[in-house]
Short mmCIF file of C-alpha atoms and ligand atoms in Angstrom, two decimals:
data_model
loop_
_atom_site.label_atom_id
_atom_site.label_comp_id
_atom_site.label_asym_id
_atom_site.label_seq_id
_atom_site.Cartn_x
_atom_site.Cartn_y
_atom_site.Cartn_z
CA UNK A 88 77.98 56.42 -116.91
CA UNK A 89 80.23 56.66 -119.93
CA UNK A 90 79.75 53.33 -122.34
CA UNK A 91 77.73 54.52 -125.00
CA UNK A 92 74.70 53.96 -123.51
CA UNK A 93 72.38 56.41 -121.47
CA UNK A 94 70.77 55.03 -118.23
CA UNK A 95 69.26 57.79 -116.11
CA UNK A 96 71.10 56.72 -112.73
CA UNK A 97 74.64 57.81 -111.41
CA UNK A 98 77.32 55.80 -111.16
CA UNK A 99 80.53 56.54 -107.83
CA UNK A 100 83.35 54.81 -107.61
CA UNK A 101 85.81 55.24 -104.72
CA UNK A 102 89.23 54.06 -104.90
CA UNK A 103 93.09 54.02 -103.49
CA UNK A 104 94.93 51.70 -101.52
CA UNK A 105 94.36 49.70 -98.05
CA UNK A 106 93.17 52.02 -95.12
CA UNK A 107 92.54 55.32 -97.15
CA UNK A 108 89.35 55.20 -95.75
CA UNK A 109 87.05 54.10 -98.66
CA UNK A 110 84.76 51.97 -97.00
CA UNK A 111 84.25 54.86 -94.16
CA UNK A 112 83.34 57.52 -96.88
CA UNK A 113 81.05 55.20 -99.30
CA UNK A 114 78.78 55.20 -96.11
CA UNK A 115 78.86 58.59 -95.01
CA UNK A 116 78.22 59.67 -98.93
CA UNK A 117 75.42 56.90 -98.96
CA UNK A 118 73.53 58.41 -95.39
CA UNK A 119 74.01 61.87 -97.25
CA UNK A 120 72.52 60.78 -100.68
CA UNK A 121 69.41 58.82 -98.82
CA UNK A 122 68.94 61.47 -97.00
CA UNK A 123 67.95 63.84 -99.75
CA UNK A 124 65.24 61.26 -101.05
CA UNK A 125 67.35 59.79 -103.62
CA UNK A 126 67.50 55.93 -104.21
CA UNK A 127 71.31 54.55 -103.23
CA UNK A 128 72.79 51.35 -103.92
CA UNK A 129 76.16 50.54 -102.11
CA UNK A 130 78.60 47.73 -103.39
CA UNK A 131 81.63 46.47 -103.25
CA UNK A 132 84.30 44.94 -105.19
CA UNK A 133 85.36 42.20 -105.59
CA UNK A 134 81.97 41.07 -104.87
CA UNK A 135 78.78 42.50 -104.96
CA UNK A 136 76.84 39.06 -105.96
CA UNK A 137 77.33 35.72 -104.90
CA UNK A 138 79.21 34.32 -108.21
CA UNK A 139 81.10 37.86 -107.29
CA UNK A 140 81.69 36.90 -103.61
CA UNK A 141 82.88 33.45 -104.17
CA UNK A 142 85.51 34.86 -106.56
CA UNK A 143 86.05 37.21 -103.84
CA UNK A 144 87.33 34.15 -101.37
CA UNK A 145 89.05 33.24 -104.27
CA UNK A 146 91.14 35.41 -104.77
CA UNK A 147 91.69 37.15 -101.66
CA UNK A 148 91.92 34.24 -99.01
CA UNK A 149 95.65 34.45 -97.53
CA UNK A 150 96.10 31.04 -97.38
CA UNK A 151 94.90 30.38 -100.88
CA UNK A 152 95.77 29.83 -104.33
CA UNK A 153 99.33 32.01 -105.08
CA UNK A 154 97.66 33.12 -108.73
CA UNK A 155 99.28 34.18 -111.73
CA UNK A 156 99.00 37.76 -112.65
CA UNK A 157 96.86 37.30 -116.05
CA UNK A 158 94.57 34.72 -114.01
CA UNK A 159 94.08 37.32 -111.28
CA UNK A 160 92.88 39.53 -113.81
CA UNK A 161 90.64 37.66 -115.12
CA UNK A 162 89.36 36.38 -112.06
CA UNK A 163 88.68 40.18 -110.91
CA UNK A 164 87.37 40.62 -114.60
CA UNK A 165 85.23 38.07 -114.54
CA UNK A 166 83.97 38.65 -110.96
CA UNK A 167 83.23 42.36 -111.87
CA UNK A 168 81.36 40.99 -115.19
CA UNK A 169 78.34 39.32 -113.28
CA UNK A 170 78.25 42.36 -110.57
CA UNK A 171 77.95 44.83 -113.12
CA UNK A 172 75.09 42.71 -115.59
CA UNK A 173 73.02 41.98 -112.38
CA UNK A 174 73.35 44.77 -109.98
CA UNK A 175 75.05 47.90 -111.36
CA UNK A 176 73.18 48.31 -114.65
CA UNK A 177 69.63 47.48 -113.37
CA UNK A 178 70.07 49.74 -110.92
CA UNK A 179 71.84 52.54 -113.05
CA UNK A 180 68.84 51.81 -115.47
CA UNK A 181 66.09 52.29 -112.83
CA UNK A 182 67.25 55.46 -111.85
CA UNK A 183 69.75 54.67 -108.86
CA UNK A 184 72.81 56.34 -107.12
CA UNK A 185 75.23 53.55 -107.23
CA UNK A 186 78.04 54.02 -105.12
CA UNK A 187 80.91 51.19 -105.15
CA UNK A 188 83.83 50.46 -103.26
CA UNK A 189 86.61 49.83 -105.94
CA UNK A 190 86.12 48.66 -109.15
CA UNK A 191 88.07 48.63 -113.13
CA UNK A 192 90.66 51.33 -111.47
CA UNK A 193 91.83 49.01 -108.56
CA UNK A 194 92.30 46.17 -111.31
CA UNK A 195 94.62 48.84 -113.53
CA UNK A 196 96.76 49.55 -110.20
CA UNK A 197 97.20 46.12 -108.58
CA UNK A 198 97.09 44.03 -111.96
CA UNK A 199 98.65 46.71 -114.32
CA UNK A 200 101.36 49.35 -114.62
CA UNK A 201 105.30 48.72 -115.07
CA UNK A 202 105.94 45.42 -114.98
CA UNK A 203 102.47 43.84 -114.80
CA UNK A 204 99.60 43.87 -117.32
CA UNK A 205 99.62 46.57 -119.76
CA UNK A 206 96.38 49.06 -119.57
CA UNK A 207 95.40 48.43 -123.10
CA UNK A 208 94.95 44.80 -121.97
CA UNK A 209 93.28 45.49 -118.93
CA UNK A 210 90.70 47.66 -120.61
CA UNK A 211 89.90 45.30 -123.37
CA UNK A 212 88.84 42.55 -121.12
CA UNK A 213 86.78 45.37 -118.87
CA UNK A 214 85.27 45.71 -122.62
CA UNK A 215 84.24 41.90 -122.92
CA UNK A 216 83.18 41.37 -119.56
CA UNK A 217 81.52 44.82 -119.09
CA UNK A 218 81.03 46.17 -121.97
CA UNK A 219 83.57 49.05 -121.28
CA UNK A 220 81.19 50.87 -118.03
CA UNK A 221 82.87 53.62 -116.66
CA UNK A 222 82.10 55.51 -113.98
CA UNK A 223 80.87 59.02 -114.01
CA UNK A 224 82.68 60.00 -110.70
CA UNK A 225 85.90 58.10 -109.20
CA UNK A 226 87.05 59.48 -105.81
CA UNK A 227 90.29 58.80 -105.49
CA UNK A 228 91.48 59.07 -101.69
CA UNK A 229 95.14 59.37 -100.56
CA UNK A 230 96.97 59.18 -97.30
CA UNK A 231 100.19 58.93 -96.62
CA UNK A 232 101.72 55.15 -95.75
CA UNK A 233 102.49 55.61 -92.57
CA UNK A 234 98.48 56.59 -91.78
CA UNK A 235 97.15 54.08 -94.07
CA UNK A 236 99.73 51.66 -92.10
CA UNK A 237 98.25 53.25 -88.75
CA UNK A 238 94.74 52.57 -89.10
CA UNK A 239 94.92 49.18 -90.27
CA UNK A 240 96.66 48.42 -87.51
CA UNK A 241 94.55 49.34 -85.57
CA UNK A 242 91.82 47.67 -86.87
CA UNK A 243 92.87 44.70 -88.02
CA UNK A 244 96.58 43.77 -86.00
CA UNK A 245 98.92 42.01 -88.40
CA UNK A 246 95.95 40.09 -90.57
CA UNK A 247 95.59 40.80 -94.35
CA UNK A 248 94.22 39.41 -97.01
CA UNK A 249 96.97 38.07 -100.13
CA UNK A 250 96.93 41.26 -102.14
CA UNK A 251 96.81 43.72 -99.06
CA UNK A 252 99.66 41.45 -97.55
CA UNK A 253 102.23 42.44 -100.44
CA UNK A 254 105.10 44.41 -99.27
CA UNK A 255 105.40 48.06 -99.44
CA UNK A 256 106.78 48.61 -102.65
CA UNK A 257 103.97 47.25 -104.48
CA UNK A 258 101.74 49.42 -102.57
CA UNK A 259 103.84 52.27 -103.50
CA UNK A 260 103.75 51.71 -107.12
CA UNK A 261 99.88 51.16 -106.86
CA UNK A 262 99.40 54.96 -105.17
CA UNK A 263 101.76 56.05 -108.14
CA UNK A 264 99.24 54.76 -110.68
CA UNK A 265 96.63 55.49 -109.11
CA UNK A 266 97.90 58.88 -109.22
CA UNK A 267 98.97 58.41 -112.95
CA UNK A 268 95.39 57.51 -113.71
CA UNK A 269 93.64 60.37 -112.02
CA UNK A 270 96.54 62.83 -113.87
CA UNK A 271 95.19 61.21 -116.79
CA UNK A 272 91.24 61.36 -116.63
CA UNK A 273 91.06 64.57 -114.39
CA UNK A 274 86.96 64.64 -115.61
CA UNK A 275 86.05 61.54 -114.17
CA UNK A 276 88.45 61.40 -111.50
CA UNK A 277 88.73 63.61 -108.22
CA UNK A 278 92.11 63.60 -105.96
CA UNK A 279 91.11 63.61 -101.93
CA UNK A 280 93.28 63.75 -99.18
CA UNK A 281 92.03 61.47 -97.01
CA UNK A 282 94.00 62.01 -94.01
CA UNK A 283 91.50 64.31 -91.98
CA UNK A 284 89.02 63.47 -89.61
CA UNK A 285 86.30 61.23 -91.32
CA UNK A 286 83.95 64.33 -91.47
CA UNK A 287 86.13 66.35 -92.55
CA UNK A 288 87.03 64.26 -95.69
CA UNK A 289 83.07 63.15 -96.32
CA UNK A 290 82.36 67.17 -96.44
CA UNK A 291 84.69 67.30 -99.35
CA UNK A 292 83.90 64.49 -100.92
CA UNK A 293 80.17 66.01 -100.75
CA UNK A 294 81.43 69.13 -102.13
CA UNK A 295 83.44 67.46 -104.88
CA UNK A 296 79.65 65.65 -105.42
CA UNK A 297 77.69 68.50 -105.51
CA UNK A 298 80.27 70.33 -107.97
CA UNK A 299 80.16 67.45 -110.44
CA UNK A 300 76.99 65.76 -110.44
CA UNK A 301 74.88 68.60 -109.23
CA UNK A 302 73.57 67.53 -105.47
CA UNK A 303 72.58 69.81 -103.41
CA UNK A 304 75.82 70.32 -101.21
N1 T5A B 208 91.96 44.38 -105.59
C1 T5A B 208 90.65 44.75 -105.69
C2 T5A B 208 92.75 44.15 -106.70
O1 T5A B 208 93.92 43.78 -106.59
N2 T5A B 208 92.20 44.36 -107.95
C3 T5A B 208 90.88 44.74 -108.10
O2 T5A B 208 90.40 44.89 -109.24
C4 T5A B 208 90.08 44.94 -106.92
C5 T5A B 208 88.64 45.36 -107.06
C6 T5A B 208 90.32 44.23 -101.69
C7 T5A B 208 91.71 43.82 -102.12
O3 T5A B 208 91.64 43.41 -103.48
C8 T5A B 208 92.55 44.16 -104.24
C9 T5A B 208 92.79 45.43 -103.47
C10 T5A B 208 92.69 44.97 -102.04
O4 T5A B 208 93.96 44.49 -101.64
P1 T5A B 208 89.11 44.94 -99.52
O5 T5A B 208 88.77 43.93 -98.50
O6 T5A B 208 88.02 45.41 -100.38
O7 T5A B 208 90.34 44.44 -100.37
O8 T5A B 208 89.78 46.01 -98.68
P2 T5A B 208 90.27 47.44 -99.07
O9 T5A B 208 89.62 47.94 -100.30
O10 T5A B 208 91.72 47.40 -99.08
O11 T5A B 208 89.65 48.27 -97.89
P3 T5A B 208 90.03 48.50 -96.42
O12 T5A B 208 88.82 48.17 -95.60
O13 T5A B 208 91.30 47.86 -96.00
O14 T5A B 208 90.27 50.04 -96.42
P4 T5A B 208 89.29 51.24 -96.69
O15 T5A B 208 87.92 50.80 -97.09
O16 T5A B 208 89.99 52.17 -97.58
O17 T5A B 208 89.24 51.90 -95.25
P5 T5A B 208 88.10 51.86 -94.12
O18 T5A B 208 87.09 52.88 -94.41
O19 T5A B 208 87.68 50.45 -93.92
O20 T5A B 208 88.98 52.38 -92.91
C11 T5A B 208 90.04 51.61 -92.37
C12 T5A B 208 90.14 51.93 -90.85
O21 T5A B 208 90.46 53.31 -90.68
C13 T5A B 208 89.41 53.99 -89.98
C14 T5A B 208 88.18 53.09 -90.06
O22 T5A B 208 87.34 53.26 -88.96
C15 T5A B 208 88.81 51.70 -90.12
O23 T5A B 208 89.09 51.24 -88.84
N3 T5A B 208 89.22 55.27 -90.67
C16 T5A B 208 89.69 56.44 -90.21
N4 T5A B 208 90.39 56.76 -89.10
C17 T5A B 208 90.74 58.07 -88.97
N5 T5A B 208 90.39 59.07 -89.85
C18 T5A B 208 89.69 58.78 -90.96
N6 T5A B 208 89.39 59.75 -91.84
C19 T5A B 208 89.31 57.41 -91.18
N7 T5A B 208 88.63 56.80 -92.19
C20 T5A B 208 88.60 55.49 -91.85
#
């Protein structure tokens, strides 16, 4: 993890928009990781705790409160706050893999970029709440629209949540920076196309693991 501080545990993040397949490949990388021995925490944000999870509802019920853009941040800043002082570093400082589904990067895509928050701002109050934790490996997964479209579809009908709900032009300018942000930080961050079969895109997300964290591949 990159703060300044050592802790002997590695720290995954997986990221990109709705339906890239995230949630799929945080699994398949935690069966992987477990099953070479190694001691795996999965989370998820928002969330993670239950302060975390309530903010969660908060901010993510469709039929909720239409927040501002600076109070969304610092909802999703303060939810991420408590999950990283009472899950992620204990379990970075006991040794663990911790693998998590989104974190400071989805807040820079949805809640920054051209015409939203600047970065500068978002990173400051990741600084306050969370004393600046990075992690060591982002995955960033892509697919096309139409796929990402495709598969929620399929799994969820018409239903989504307040953010995922926005129209497609948002979600187009959140791939861009996303993509901006990976150009950016091409150490930390690794580009996947995640329009394969769900194998095929956990064998190179495995590879991309091996390569920069050295796990046996
Ligand atoms: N948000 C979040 C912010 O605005 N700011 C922030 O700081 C943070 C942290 C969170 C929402 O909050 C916003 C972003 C989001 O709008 P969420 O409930 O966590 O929302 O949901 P998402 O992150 O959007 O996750 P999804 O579940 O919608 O998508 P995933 O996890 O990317 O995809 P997954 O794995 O669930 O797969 C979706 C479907 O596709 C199938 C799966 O079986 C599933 O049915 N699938 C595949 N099918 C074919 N081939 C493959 N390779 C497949 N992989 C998965």
């Amino acid at each position: 993890m990159t703060d300044g501080t050592e802790a002997p545990g590695r720290f995954i993040t997986f990221e990109g928009g709705e339906g890239v397949g995230k949630s799929t490949q945080v699994r398949l990388l935690a069966d992987w990781l477990e099953g070479q021995g190694k001691d795996v925490l999965v989370t998820r944000e928002p969330g993670g705790t239950p302060g975390a999870e309530a903010i969660r509802a908060l901010l993510l019920d469709p039929t909720g409160t239409d927040w501002t853009l600076p109070a969304e941040a610092l909802l999703f800043a303060a939810a991420r706050a408590d999950h990283v002082a009472r899950v992620i570093r204990p379990a970075l400082a006991r040794g663990a893999w911790v693998i998590c589904d989104r974190f400071i990067d989805s807040t820079r895509a949805y809640q920054g970029g051209e015409g939203a928050l600047p970065d500068e701002v978002i990173l400051q109050l990741h600084k306050v709440g969370s004393g600046g934790l990075l992690p060591d490996l982002t995955v960033l997964l892509e697919v096309s629209p139409q796929i990402a479209a495709r598969r929620l579809l399929q799994r969820d009908g018409l239903a989504s949540d307040r953010i995922g709900g926005r129209d497609a032009r948002f979600h187009a300018r959140v791939a861009h920076r996303f993509a901006e942000m990976a150009a950016a930080e091409p150490h930390r961050f690794a580009r996947i196309d995640g329009g394969a079969v769900a194998e095929a895109v956990h064998a190179a997300v495995r590879a991309c693991v091996a390569q920069r964290l050295g796990s046996k591949a």
